[in-house]
């Protein structure tokens, strides 16, 4: 037998061939890519960071320089314009004293648009003081007043037009005699307005001239609670306590402090049958001490919690007091009549209860007449809430003065 040695070039497996191919491809890719070195101690991601630029800083500096240039240029331009105007005024010079300016005739054309004020009297000089023969003005043709025509219908249109012409006449210049007759003309115009109630009238508007921080406006609702029990049988005074602060019209200044007492009056018999509210009139307010103030109230009425006029409470109509006695007497009369009818052998001559029954009926009638007019009674307990509705503006400018409060951070 002959011994054979194994062949030196044995065939490679598929896995070995695939590993060699992968190595060759990796070597080829590594040779093509540029070599990039990462600084020591830095992560691999720092290789992809873009180089820092100074574009933002340059843009900011250029913008700042442009703004400074615009500011300096604007100041220089305004100064040049002002100097030019001053030179023009100096070159013009003051007007000469000998040259008379033409008078202006269009001043104050809108000062008296509705002819509400009397025209000014023309000045009298030596030239026009001499008597002149002035021809009377020609009569103004009648003008149709459409408002009066619509108000009065088809009648009296000519008279209305004539009155309109008469009212337009005072706008012309008049002499002293015409000025003296002005009150009579005003009364004539007032009578003419009353004759035509459908014609629109001019209503004057005035300012209050009140400091909004120092007055309480009209129709301001102020809640208060009853201090004592209220019974309306006897007229007299009542009082209530204001339990919250009342501020001015601007809601910035406290004018009436909490604890102020309101005093009012009421009359006997003001509450009638079928009504559930009583009229009460407030007369004054008293602020608490120290520095107590007496605040008079004018046309100030009591109101409910929602502003309704009058105060409401529990009302006793006195029904049994008014009708109980009459019902009792009527019942007694009916019982006597029933007893007399049930008696046997009764006739007109033997009915001895007739006079008693007639007297009882008369007594019941008199009792009803005396008690039917008893007025109802209203009751209010302590602590019930009622309201005060101011009737006029209450001005505190003569009592209080305002000053600016210094803040703690401004000291």
mmCIF file of C-alpha atoms in Angstrom:
data_model
loop_
_atom_site.group_PDB
_atom_site.id
_atom_site.type_symbol
_atom_site.label_atom_id
_atom_site.label_comp_id
_atom_site.label_asym_id
_atom_site.label_seq_id
_atom_site.Cartn_x
_atom_site.Cartn_y
_atom_site.Cartn_z
ATOM 1 C CA UNK A 1 0.000 0.000 0.000
ATOM 2 C CA UNK A 2 1.179 3.500 -0.866
ATOM 3 C CA UNK A 3 0.522 6.423 1.533
ATOM 4 C CA UNK A 4 -1.011 9.599 -0.184
ATOM 5 C CA UNK A 5 -0.587 13.033 1.404
ATOM 6 C CA UNK A 6 -3.694 15.390 1.457
ATOM 7 C CA UNK A 7 -3.762 18.044 -1.246
ATOM 8 C CA UNK A 8 -2.321 21.385 -0.254
ATOM 9 C CA UNK A 9 -4.984 23.476 -2.057
ATOM 10 C CA UNK A 10 -8.209 22.270 -0.474
ATOM 11 C CA UNK A 11 -11.423 23.986 -1.768
ATOM 12 C CA UNK A 12 -12.795 26.810 0.521
ATOM 13 C CA UNK A 13 -16.243 26.779 1.925
ATOM 14 C CA UNK A 14 -18.984 29.281 1.083
ATOM 15 C CA UNK A 15 -18.745 31.015 4.476
ATOM 16 C CA UNK A 16 -15.034 31.614 4.049
ATOM 17 C CA UNK A 17 -15.506 33.003 0.573
ATOM 18 C CA UNK A 18 -18.260 35.396 1.867
ATOM 19 C CA UNK A 19 -16.033 36.634 4.721
ATOM 20 C CA UNK A 20 -13.162 37.365 2.297
ATOM 21 C CA UNK A 21 -15.481 39.286 -0.026
ATOM 22 C CA UNK A 22 -16.800 41.366 2.877
ATOM 23 C CA UNK A 23 -13.236 42.248 3.928
ATOM 24 C CA UNK A 24 -12.291 43.329 0.445
ATOM 25 C CA UNK A 25 -15.401 45.572 0.194
ATOM 26 C CA UNK A 26 -14.702 47.178 3.554
ATOM 27 C CA UNK A 27 -11.103 47.828 2.586
ATOM 28 C CA UNK A 28 -12.208 49.423 -0.673
ATOM 29 C CA UNK A 29 -14.699 51.755 1.080
ATOM 30 C CA UNK A 30 -12.122 52.747 3.671
ATOM 31 C CA UNK A 31 -9.697 53.697 0.935
ATOM 32 C CA UNK A 32 -12.241 55.931 -0.865
ATOM 33 C CA UNK A 33 -13.540 57.886 2.278
ATOM 34 C CA UNK A 34 -11.431 60.886 3.402
ATOM 35 C CA UNK A 35 -9.731 60.491 6.668
ATOM 36 C CA UNK A 36 -11.348 62.575 9.475
ATOM 37 C CA UNK A 37 -9.714 62.779 12.785
ATOM 38 C CA UNK A 38 -11.756 63.379 15.955
ATOM 39 C CA UNK A 39 -10.113 65.460 18.690
ATOM 40 C CA UNK A 40 -9.180 63.394 21.677
ATOM 41 C CA UNK A 41 -11.747 63.439 24.448
ATOM 42 C CA UNK A 42 -14.594 64.540 22.110
ATOM 43 C CA UNK A 43 -17.503 62.365 20.957
ATOM 44 C CA UNK A 44 -17.782 61.240 17.391
ATOM 45 C CA UNK A 45 -20.756 63.569 16.785
ATOM 46 C CA UNK A 46 -18.502 66.643 16.954
ATOM 47 C CA UNK A 47 -17.203 65.813 13.499
ATOM 48 C CA UNK A 48 -20.547 66.906 11.962
ATOM 49 C CA UNK A 49 -20.715 70.345 13.706
ATOM 50 C CA UNK A 50 -20.717 73.306 11.338
ATOM 51 C CA UNK A 51 -18.042 75.969 11.759
ATOM 52 C CA UNK A 52 -19.244 78.989 13.803
ATOM 53 C CA UNK A 53 -20.069 82.120 11.764
ATOM 54 C CA UNK A 54 -20.297 85.827 12.625
ATOM 55 C CA UNK A 55 -23.195 86.723 10.363
ATOM 56 C CA UNK A 56 -25.634 87.594 13.239
ATOM 57 C CA UNK A 57 -23.130 89.910 14.900
ATOM 58 C CA UNK A 58 -22.453 91.743 11.654
ATOM 59 C CA UNK A 59 -26.189 92.216 10.940
ATOM 60 C CA UNK A 60 -26.796 93.594 14.451
ATOM 61 C CA UNK A 61 -23.960 96.089 14.175
ATOM 62 C CA UNK A 62 -25.136 97.287 10.754
ATOM 63 C CA UNK A 63 -28.729 97.756 12.031
ATOM 64 C CA UNK A 64 -27.527 99.778 15.036
ATOM 65 C CA UNK A 65 -25.423 102.023 12.827
ATOM 66 C CA UNK A 66 -28.387 102.583 10.468
ATOM 67 C CA UNK A 67 -30.692 103.596 13.340
ATOM 68 C CA UNK A 68 -28.121 106.055 14.682
ATOM 69 C CA UNK A 69 -27.754 107.595 11.263
ATOM 70 C CA UNK A 70 -31.522 107.991 10.859
ATOM 71 C CA UNK A 71 -31.848 109.650 14.295
ATOM 72 C CA UNK A 72 -29.065 112.144 13.633
ATOM 73 C CA UNK A 73 -30.433 112.918 10.183
ATOM 74 C CA UNK A 74 -33.976 113.502 11.510
ATOM 75 C CA UNK A 75 -32.740 115.927 14.200
ATOM 76 C CA UNK A 76 -30.728 117.854 11.634
ATOM 77 C CA UNK A 77 -33.713 118.020 9.244
ATOM 78 C CA UNK A 78 -36.102 119.334 11.962
ATOM 79 C CA UNK A 79 -33.582 121.953 13.091
ATOM 80 C CA UNK A 80 -33.202 123.123 9.484
ATOM 81 C CA UNK A 81 -36.987 123.435 9.069
ATOM 82 C CA UNK A 82 -37.335 125.473 12.294
ATOM 83 C CA UNK A 83 -34.555 127.847 11.339
ATOM 84 C CA UNK A 84 -36.152 128.334 7.924
ATOM 85 C CA UNK A 85 -39.525 129.268 9.445
ATOM 86 C CA UNK A 86 -37.919 131.771 11.854
ATOM 87 C CA UNK A 87 -36.060 133.438 8.998
ATOM 88 C CA UNK A 88 -39.290 133.702 7.006
ATOM 89 C CA UNK A 89 -41.101 135.384 9.912
ATOM 90 C CA UNK A 90 -38.234 137.820 10.478
ATOM 91 C CA UNK A 91 -38.142 138.691 6.790
ATOM 92 C CA UNK A 92 -41.884 139.405 6.706
ATOM 93 C CA UNK A 93 -41.681 142.032 9.504
ATOM 94 C CA UNK A 94 -44.525 143.530 11.539
ATOM 95 C CA UNK A 95 -47.519 144.955 9.673
ATOM 96 C CA UNK A 96 -47.468 148.687 9.089
ATOM 97 C CA UNK A 97 -49.661 150.764 11.354
ATOM 98 C CA UNK A 98 -51.067 152.888 8.568
ATOM 99 C CA UNK A 99 -52.551 150.048 6.549
ATOM 100 C CA UNK A 100 -56.071 149.077 7.652
ATOM 101 C CA UNK A 101 -56.966 145.444 7.357
ATOM 102 C CA UNK A 102 -60.313 144.584 5.818
ATOM 103 C CA UNK A 103 -62.841 143.574 8.507
ATOM 104 C CA UNK A 104 -63.941 139.973 8.619
ATOM 105 C CA UNK A 105 -67.654 139.381 8.377
ATOM 106 C CA UNK A 106 -67.769 135.599 8.793
ATOM 107 C CA UNK A 107 -66.844 135.393 12.483
ATOM 108 C CA UNK A 108 -69.326 133.899 14.939
ATOM 109 C CA UNK A 109 -71.763 132.716 12.325
ATOM 110 C CA UNK A 110 -72.551 129.565 14.340
ATOM 111 C CA UNK A 111 -72.782 131.177 17.801
ATOM 112 C CA UNK A 112 -76.591 131.631 17.673
ATOM 113 C CA UNK A 113 -77.962 128.954 15.295
ATOM 114 C CA UNK A 114 -81.490 128.828 16.760
ATOM 115 C CA UNK A 115 -81.895 132.581 17.555
ATOM 116 C CA UNK A 116 -82.039 131.763 21.252
ATOM 117 C CA UNK A 117 -80.125 134.890 22.309
ATOM 118 C CA UNK A 118 -80.910 138.530 21.578
ATOM 119 C CA UNK A 119 -78.701 140.060 18.864
ATOM 120 C CA UNK A 120 -76.115 142.578 19.961
ATOM 121 C CA UNK A 121 -77.011 146.217 19.705
ATOM 122 C CA UNK A 122 -75.090 148.026 16.905
ATOM 123 C CA UNK A 123 -72.563 150.575 18.061
ATOM 124 C CA UNK A 124 -73.529 154.211 17.692
ATOM 125 C CA UNK A 125 -70.907 156.618 16.348
ATOM 126 C CA UNK A 126 -70.933 160.294 15.493
ATOM 127 C CA UNK A 127 -71.569 159.549 11.832
ATOM 128 C CA UNK A 128 -74.598 157.339 12.261
ATOM 129 C CA UNK A 129 -75.965 159.232 15.307
ATOM 130 C CA UNK A 130 -77.704 161.674 13.007
ATOM 131 C CA UNK A 131 -81.306 160.828 12.191
ATOM 132 C CA UNK A 132 -81.678 159.077 8.897
ATOM 133 C CA UNK A 133 -84.784 158.367 6.972
ATOM 134 C CA UNK A 134 -84.693 154.604 6.719
ATOM 135 C CA UNK A 135 -87.381 152.994 4.678
ATOM 136 C CA UNK A 136 -89.354 150.325 6.508
ATOM 137 C CA UNK A 137 -88.384 146.795 5.505
ATOM 138 C CA UNK A 138 -90.630 145.099 3.053
ATOM 139 C CA UNK A 139 -92.994 142.553 4.591
ATOM 140 C CA UNK A 140 -91.646 139.044 4.526
ATOM 141 C CA UNK A 141 -93.858 136.651 2.594
ATOM 142 C CA UNK A 142 -95.488 133.996 4.772
ATOM 143 C CA UNK A 143 -93.602 130.731 5.046
ATOM 144 C CA UNK A 144 -95.370 127.412 5.524
ATOM 145 C CA UNK A 145 -94.420 125.678 8.774
ATOM 146 C CA UNK A 146 -94.543 121.966 7.968
ATOM 147 C CA UNK A 147 -94.273 120.853 11.600
ATOM 148 C CA UNK A 148 -97.266 122.969 12.591
ATOM 149 C CA UNK A 149 -99.203 121.782 9.566
ATOM 150 C CA UNK A 150 -98.615 118.143 10.489
ATOM 151 C CA UNK A 151 -99.574 118.801 14.122
ATOM 152 C CA UNK A 152 -102.753 120.818 13.482
ATOM 153 C CA UNK A 153 -103.961 119.079 10.333
ATOM 154 C CA UNK A 154 -105.360 121.067 7.472
ATOM 155 C CA UNK A 155 -106.658 123.999 9.598
ATOM 156 C CA UNK A 156 -104.936 127.164 10.789
ATOM 157 C CA UNK A 157 -101.952 126.717 8.482
ATOM 158 C CA UNK A 158 -101.908 130.393 7.518
ATOM 159 C CA UNK A 159 -101.971 131.491 11.173
ATOM 160 C CA UNK A 160 -99.106 129.149 11.986
ATOM 161 C CA UNK A 161 -97.091 130.519 9.084
ATOM 162 C CA UNK A 162 -97.766 134.062 10.261
ATOM 163 C CA UNK A 163 -96.609 133.144 13.804
ATOM 164 C CA UNK A 164 -93.496 131.554 12.342
ATOM 165 C CA UNK A 165 -92.804 134.790 10.469
ATOM 166 C CA UNK A 166 -93.279 136.767 13.663
ATOM 167 C CA UNK A 167 -90.862 134.501 15.566
ATOM 168 C CA UNK A 168 -88.208 134.887 12.877
ATOM 169 C CA UNK A 169 -88.345 138.685 13.008
ATOM 170 C CA UNK A 170 -86.299 139.164 16.252
ATOM 171 C CA UNK A 171 -83.197 137.841 14.485
ATOM 172 C CA UNK A 172 -82.955 141.188 12.637
ATOM 173 C CA UNK A 173 -81.299 144.260 14.254
ATOM 174 C CA UNK A 174 -83.749 146.266 16.373
ATOM 175 C CA UNK A 175 -83.758 149.623 18.046
ATOM 176 C CA UNK A 176 -84.044 150.297 21.784
ATOM 177 C CA UNK A 177 -87.845 150.210 21.705
ATOM 178 C CA UNK A 178 -87.824 146.749 20.154
ATOM 179 C CA UNK A 179 -85.313 145.607 22.753
ATOM 180 C CA UNK A 180 -87.556 146.913 25.522
ATOM 181 C CA UNK A 181 -90.453 144.902 24.132
ATOM 182 C CA UNK A 182 -88.399 141.667 24.185
ATOM 183 C CA UNK A 183 -90.051 140.166 27.349
ATOM 184 C CA UNK A 184 -93.473 140.656 25.796
ATOM 185 C CA UNK A 185 -92.290 138.993 22.593
ATOM 186 C CA UNK A 186 -90.873 136.077 24.585
ATOM 187 C CA UNK A 187 -94.193 135.581 26.352
ATOM 188 C CA UNK A 188 -95.955 135.733 22.973
ATOM 189 C CA UNK A 189 -93.678 132.995 21.650
ATOM 190 C CA UNK A 190 -94.338 130.878 24.751
ATOM 191 C CA UNK A 191 -98.081 131.249 24.223
ATOM 192 C CA UNK A 192 -97.626 130.261 20.605
ATOM 193 C CA UNK A 193 -95.774 127.113 21.661
ATOM 194 C CA UNK A 194 -98.624 126.231 24.025
ATOM 195 C CA UNK A 195 -101.113 126.735 21.207
ATOM 196 C CA UNK A 196 -99.225 124.165 19.110
ATOM 197 C CA UNK A 197 -98.363 121.324 21.517
ATOM 198 C CA UNK A 198 -97.427 119.021 18.635
ATOM 199 C CA UNK A 199 -94.549 121.241 17.450
ATOM 200 C CA UNK A 200 -91.099 120.190 18.642
ATOM 201 C CA UNK A 201 -89.535 122.520 21.215
ATOM 202 C CA UNK A 202 -85.904 123.278 21.950
ATOM 203 C CA UNK A 203 -84.824 122.101 25.402
ATOM 204 C CA UNK A 204 -81.747 123.607 27.004
ATOM 205 C CA UNK A 205 -79.017 121.344 28.373
ATOM 206 C CA UNK A 206 -76.800 122.400 31.253
ATOM 207 C CA UNK A 207 -73.825 120.854 32.979
ATOM 208 C CA UNK A 208 -74.009 119.634 36.540
ATOM 209 C CA UNK A 209 -70.639 121.215 37.433
ATOM 210 C CA UNK A 210 -70.188 118.677 40.218
ATOM 211 C CA UNK A 211 -67.059 116.751 41.063
ATOM 212 C CA UNK A 212 -67.837 113.068 40.316
ATOM 213 C CA UNK A 213 -65.687 112.106 43.311
ATOM 214 C CA UNK A 214 -67.645 114.302 45.737
ATOM 215 C CA UNK A 215 -71.342 113.803 45.026
ATOM 216 C CA UNK A 216 -73.952 111.040 45.106
ATOM 217 C CA UNK A 217 -76.203 111.075 42.016
ATOM 218 C CA UNK A 218 -79.965 111.136 42.041
ATOM 219 C CA UNK A 219 -81.874 107.820 42.084
ATOM 220 C CA UNK A 220 -79.085 106.041 43.974
ATOM 221 C CA UNK A 221 -80.445 103.037 45.908
ATOM 222 C CA UNK A 222 -79.070 102.745 49.465
ATOM 223 C CA UNK A 223 -80.115 99.638 51.466
ATOM 224 C CA UNK A 224 -80.730 99.954 55.202
ATOM 225 C CA UNK A 225 -82.179 97.799 57.971
ATOM 226 C CA UNK A 226 -84.894 98.747 60.446
ATOM 227 C CA UNK A 227 -83.631 99.676 63.920
ATOM 228 C CA UNK A 228 -87.006 99.431 65.695
ATOM 229 C CA UNK A 229 -90.306 97.662 65.196
ATOM 230 C CA UNK A 230 -92.680 99.558 62.925
ATOM 231 C CA UNK A 231 -96.488 99.803 63.362
ATOM 232 C CA UNK A 232 -98.408 102.125 61.052
ATOM 233 C CA UNK A 233 -101.386 102.815 63.346
ATOM 234 C CA UNK A 234 -99.933 106.096 64.649
ATOM 235 C CA UNK A 235 -97.952 108.476 62.435
ATOM 236 C CA UNK A 236 -94.475 109.480 63.477
ATOM 237 C CA UNK A 237 -90.809 108.918 62.720
ATOM 238 C CA UNK A 238 -88.816 105.819 61.882
ATOM 239 C CA UNK A 239 -85.130 105.147 61.513
ATOM 240 C CA UNK A 240 -82.947 102.584 59.836
ATOM 241 C CA UNK A 241 -79.224 101.765 59.814
ATOM 242 C CA UNK A 242 -77.094 101.819 56.641
ATOM 243 C CA UNK A 243 -74.920 98.718 56.910
ATOM 244 C CA UNK A 244 -72.590 99.284 53.935
ATOM 245 C CA UNK A 245 -70.425 102.110 52.616
ATOM 246 C CA UNK A 246 -71.896 104.411 49.974
ATOM 247 C CA UNK A 247 -69.485 105.652 47.304
ATOM 248 C CA UNK A 248 -69.515 108.662 45.002
ATOM 249 C CA UNK A 249 -70.717 108.819 41.406
ATOM 250 C CA UNK A 250 -67.276 107.700 40.193
ATOM 251 C CA UNK A 251 -67.230 104.780 42.704
ATOM 252 C CA UNK A 252 -63.806 105.900 43.946
ATOM 253 C CA UNK A 253 -64.487 107.890 47.142
ATOM 254 C CA UNK A 254 -66.444 106.698 50.187
ATOM 255 C CA UNK A 255 -68.850 109.496 51.130
ATOM 256 C CA UNK A 256 -71.336 107.825 53.515
ATOM 257 C CA UNK A 257 -69.720 105.299 55.888
ATOM 258 C CA UNK A 258 -71.393 102.194 57.213
ATOM 259 C CA UNK A 259 -73.254 102.840 60.441
ATOM 260 C CA UNK A 260 -75.034 105.979 59.201
ATOM 261 C CA UNK A 261 -78.578 106.399 60.563
ATOM 262 C CA UNK A 262 -81.413 107.496 58.247
ATOM 263 C CA UNK A 263 -84.470 109.239 59.727
ATOM 264 C CA UNK A 264 -87.884 109.459 58.054
ATOM 265 C CA UNK A 265 -91.537 110.276 58.699
ATOM 266 C CA UNK A 266 -94.892 108.720 57.792
ATOM 267 C CA UNK A 267 -98.533 109.717 58.238
ATOM 268 C CA UNK A 268 -101.517 107.978 59.805
ATOM 269 C CA UNK A 269 -104.083 106.686 57.333
ATOM 270 C CA UNK A 270 -101.665 106.562 54.405
ATOM 271 C CA UNK A 271 -102.281 102.818 54.095
ATOM 272 C CA UNK A 272 -105.693 102.193 52.527
ATOM 273 C CA UNK A 273 -107.719 99.036 51.966
ATOM 274 C CA UNK A 274 -106.525 97.002 49.025
ATOM 275 C CA UNK A 275 -102.975 98.446 49.112
ATOM 276 C CA UNK A 276 -99.932 96.651 50.395
ATOM 277 C CA UNK A 277 -97.300 99.446 50.377
ATOM 278 C CA UNK A 278 -96.832 102.486 52.613
ATOM 279 C CA UNK A 279 -95.353 105.850 51.614
ATOM 280 C CA UNK A 280 -92.392 106.956 53.777
ATOM 281 C CA UNK A 281 -90.357 110.144 53.287
ATOM 282 C CA UNK A 282 -86.715 110.318 54.440
ATOM 283 C CA UNK A 283 -85.598 113.645 55.928
ATOM 284 C CA UNK A 284 -81.933 113.342 56.900
ATOM 285 C CA UNK A 285 -78.858 111.161 57.418
ATOM 286 C CA UNK A 286 -76.567 111.179 60.470
ATOM 287 C CA UNK A 287 -73.060 109.771 60.023
ATOM 288 C CA UNK A 288 -71.372 108.121 63.029
ATOM 289 C CA UNK A 289 -68.890 109.813 65.335
ATOM 290 C CA UNK A 290 -66.243 111.175 65.232
ATOM 291 C CA UNK A 291 -66.862 113.937 62.709
ATOM 292 C CA UNK A 292 -70.604 113.338 62.493
ATOM 293 C CA UNK A 293 -72.400 114.963 59.551
ATOM 294 C CA UNK A 294 -76.044 115.928 59.177
ATOM 295 C CA UNK A 295 -77.035 115.334 55.555
ATOM 296 C CA UNK A 296 -80.461 116.743 54.638
ATOM 297 C CA UNK A 297 -82.516 114.783 52.123
ATOM 298 C CA UNK A 298 -84.973 116.351 49.659
ATOM 299 C CA UNK A 299 -87.704 114.366 47.871
ATOM 300 C CA UNK A 300 -86.130 111.115 49.039
ATOM 301 C CA UNK A 301 -88.641 108.279 49.353
ATOM 302 C CA UNK A 302 -88.479 104.816 50.827
ATOM 303 C CA UNK A 303 -88.390 101.934 48.380
ATOM 304 C CA UNK A 304 -88.253 98.177 48.305
ATOM 305 C CA UNK A 305 -85.233 95.988 47.738
ATOM 306 C CA UNK A 306 -85.716 96.178 43.966
ATOM 307 C CA UNK A 307 -86.375 99.933 43.868
ATOM 308 C CA UNK A 308 -90.196 99.872 43.919
ATOM 309 C CA UNK A 309 -91.845 102.864 45.601
ATOM 310 C CA UNK A 310 -93.025 102.458 49.195
ATOM 311 C CA UNK A 311 -92.245 99.811 51.795
ATOM 312 C CA UNK A 312 -94.012 96.462 52.179
ATOM 313 C CA UNK A 313 -94.673 94.424 55.294
ATOM 314 C CA UNK A 314 -97.271 92.225 56.958
ATOM 315 C CA UNK A 315 -100.682 93.911 56.688
ATOM 316 C CA UNK A 316 -103.502 93.249 59.179
ATOM 317 C CA UNK A 317 -106.867 94.128 57.584
ATOM 318 C CA UNK A 318 -108.815 93.814 60.940
ATOM 319 C CA UNK A 319 -111.560 91.746 59.329
ATOM 320 C CA UNK A 320 -113.149 90.414 62.529
ATOM 321 C CA UNK A 321 -112.861 93.779 64.224
ATOM 322 C CA UNK A 322 -114.708 95.445 61.373
ATOM 323 C CA UNK A 323 -117.412 92.840 60.736
ATOM 324 C CA UNK A 324 -117.484 90.596 63.859
ATOM 325 C CA UNK A 325 -119.837 92.698 66.015
ATOM 326 C CA UNK A 326 -122.278 93.267 63.146
ATOM 327 C CA UNK A 327 -122.335 89.529 62.369
ATOM 328 C CA UNK A 328 -122.956 88.674 66.027
ATOM 329 C CA UNK A 329 -125.891 91.104 66.321
ATOM 330 C CA UNK A 330 -127.366 89.845 63.065
ATOM 331 C CA UNK A 331 -127.136 86.285 64.347
ATOM 332 C CA UNK A 332 -128.932 87.232 67.593
ATOM 333 C CA UNK A 333 -131.666 88.887 65.575
ATOM 334 C CA UNK A 334 -132.134 85.827 63.380
ATOM 335 C CA UNK A 335 -132.342 83.544 66.436
ATOM 336 C CA UNK A 336 -135.020 85.769 68.019
ATOM 337 C CA UNK A 337 -137.003 85.844 64.783
ATOM 338 C CA UNK A 338 -136.844 82.049 64.485
ATOM 339 C CA UNK A 339 -138.030 81.653 68.118
ATOM 340 C CA UNK A 340 -140.948 83.998 67.615
ATOM 341 C CA UNK A 341 -142.037 82.237 64.430
ATOM 342 C CA UNK A 342 -142.048 78.848 66.143
ATOM 343 C CA UNK A 343 -144.320 80.023 69.000
ATOM 344 C CA UNK A 344 -147.957 78.699 68.597
ATOM 345 C CA UNK A 345 -150.919 81.050 68.334
ATOM 346 C CA UNK A 346 -148.786 84.073 67.469
ATOM 347 C CA UNK A 347 -150.172 87.063 65.599
ATOM 348 C CA UNK A 348 -149.357 90.737 65.242
ATOM 349 C CA UNK A 349 -150.876 91.665 68.549
ATOM 350 C CA UNK A 350 -149.133 88.905 70.502
ATOM 351 C CA UNK A 351 -145.575 89.251 68.905
ATOM 352 C CA UNK A 352 -143.720 90.795 71.831
ATOM 353 C CA UNK A 353 -140.203 90.440 70.206
ATOM 354 C CA UNK A 354 -140.818 92.789 67.301
ATOM 355 C CA UNK A 355 -139.425 95.875 69.051
ATOM 356 C CA UNK A 356 -136.389 93.936 70.279
ATOM 357 C CA UNK A 357 -135.602 92.660 66.826
ATOM 358 C CA UNK A 358 -135.958 96.164 65.318
ATOM 359 C CA UNK A 359 -133.611 97.642 67.948
ATOM 360 C CA UNK A 360 -131.074 94.873 67.363
ATOM 361 C CA UNK A 361 -131.079 95.557 63.616
ATOM 362 C CA UNK A 362 -130.484 99.254 64.240
ATOM 363 C CA UNK A 363 -127.630 98.444 66.618
ATOM 364 C CA UNK A 364 -126.006 96.131 64.028
ATOM 365 C CA UNK A 365 -126.234 98.896 61.403
ATOM 366 C CA UNK A 366 -124.644 101.474 63.704
ATOM 367 C CA UNK A 367 -121.903 99.076 64.759
ATOM 368 C CA UNK A 368 -121.034 98.304 61.134
ATOM 369 C CA UNK A 369 -120.869 102.010 60.229
ATOM 370 C CA UNK A 370 -118.482 102.689 63.098
ATOM 371 C CA UNK A 371 -116.128 99.771 62.445
ATOM 372 C CA UNK A 372 -116.146 99.511 58.652
ATOM 373 C CA UNK A 373 -113.652 102.403 58.249
ATOM 374 C CA UNK A 374 -110.908 100.962 60.457
ATOM 375 C CA UNK A 375 -107.719 101.270 58.323
ATOM 376 C CA UNK A 376 -105.380 98.309 57.921
ATOM 377 C CA UNK A 377 -102.157 98.130 59.915
ATOM 378 C CA UNK A 378 -98.686 97.342 58.552
ATOM 379 C CA UNK A 379 -96.003 95.712 60.702
ATOM 380 C CA UNK A 380 -92.232 95.638 60.146
ATOM 381 C CA UNK A 381 -89.794 93.945 62.502
ATOM 382 C CA UNK A 382 -86.299 94.955 63.518
ATOM 383 C CA UNK A 383 -83.727 94.062 60.901
ATOM 384 C CA UNK A 384 -86.092 94.099 57.902
ATOM 385 C CA UNK A 385 -84.374 95.513 54.809
ATOM 386 C CA UNK A 386 -85.850 98.604 53.162
ATOM 387 C CA UNK A 387 -84.318 101.073 50.722
ATOM 388 C CA UNK A 388 -83.517 104.775 50.366
ATOM 389 C CA UNK A 389 -83.927 106.257 46.872
ATOM 390 C CA UNK A 390 -82.187 109.635 46.639
ATOM 391 C CA UNK A 391 -84.374 112.357 45.130
ATOM 392 C CA UNK A 392 -81.626 114.886 44.298
ATOM 393 C CA UNK A 393 -77.864 115.028 43.886
ATOM 394 C CA UNK A 394 -76.067 115.182 47.259
ATOM 395 C CA UNK A 395 -72.930 117.372 47.027
ATOM 396 C CA UNK A 396 -70.106 116.866 49.566
ATOM 397 C CA UNK A 397 -67.669 119.432 48.093
ATOM 398 C CA UNK A 398 -68.307 121.856 50.984
ATOM 399 C CA UNK A 399 -67.381 119.203 53.559
ATOM 400 C CA UNK A 400 -64.673 117.026 52.038
ATOM 401 C CA UNK A 401 -61.490 117.815 50.110
ATOM 402 C CA UNK A 402 -59.468 115.283 48.162
ATOM 403 C CA UNK A 403 -55.704 114.926 48.241
ATOM 404 C CA UNK A 404 -53.348 112.591 46.428
ATOM 405 C CA UNK A 405 -52.471 109.564 48.501
ATOM 406 C CA UNK A 406 -48.744 108.764 48.705
ATOM 407 C CA UNK A 407 -47.937 105.176 47.919
ATOM 408 C CA UNK A 408 -45.570 103.203 50.126
ATOM 409 C CA UNK A 409 -43.101 102.694 47.293
ATOM 410 C CA UNK A 410 -42.966 106.453 46.517
ATOM 411 C CA UNK A 411 -41.931 107.503 50.039
#
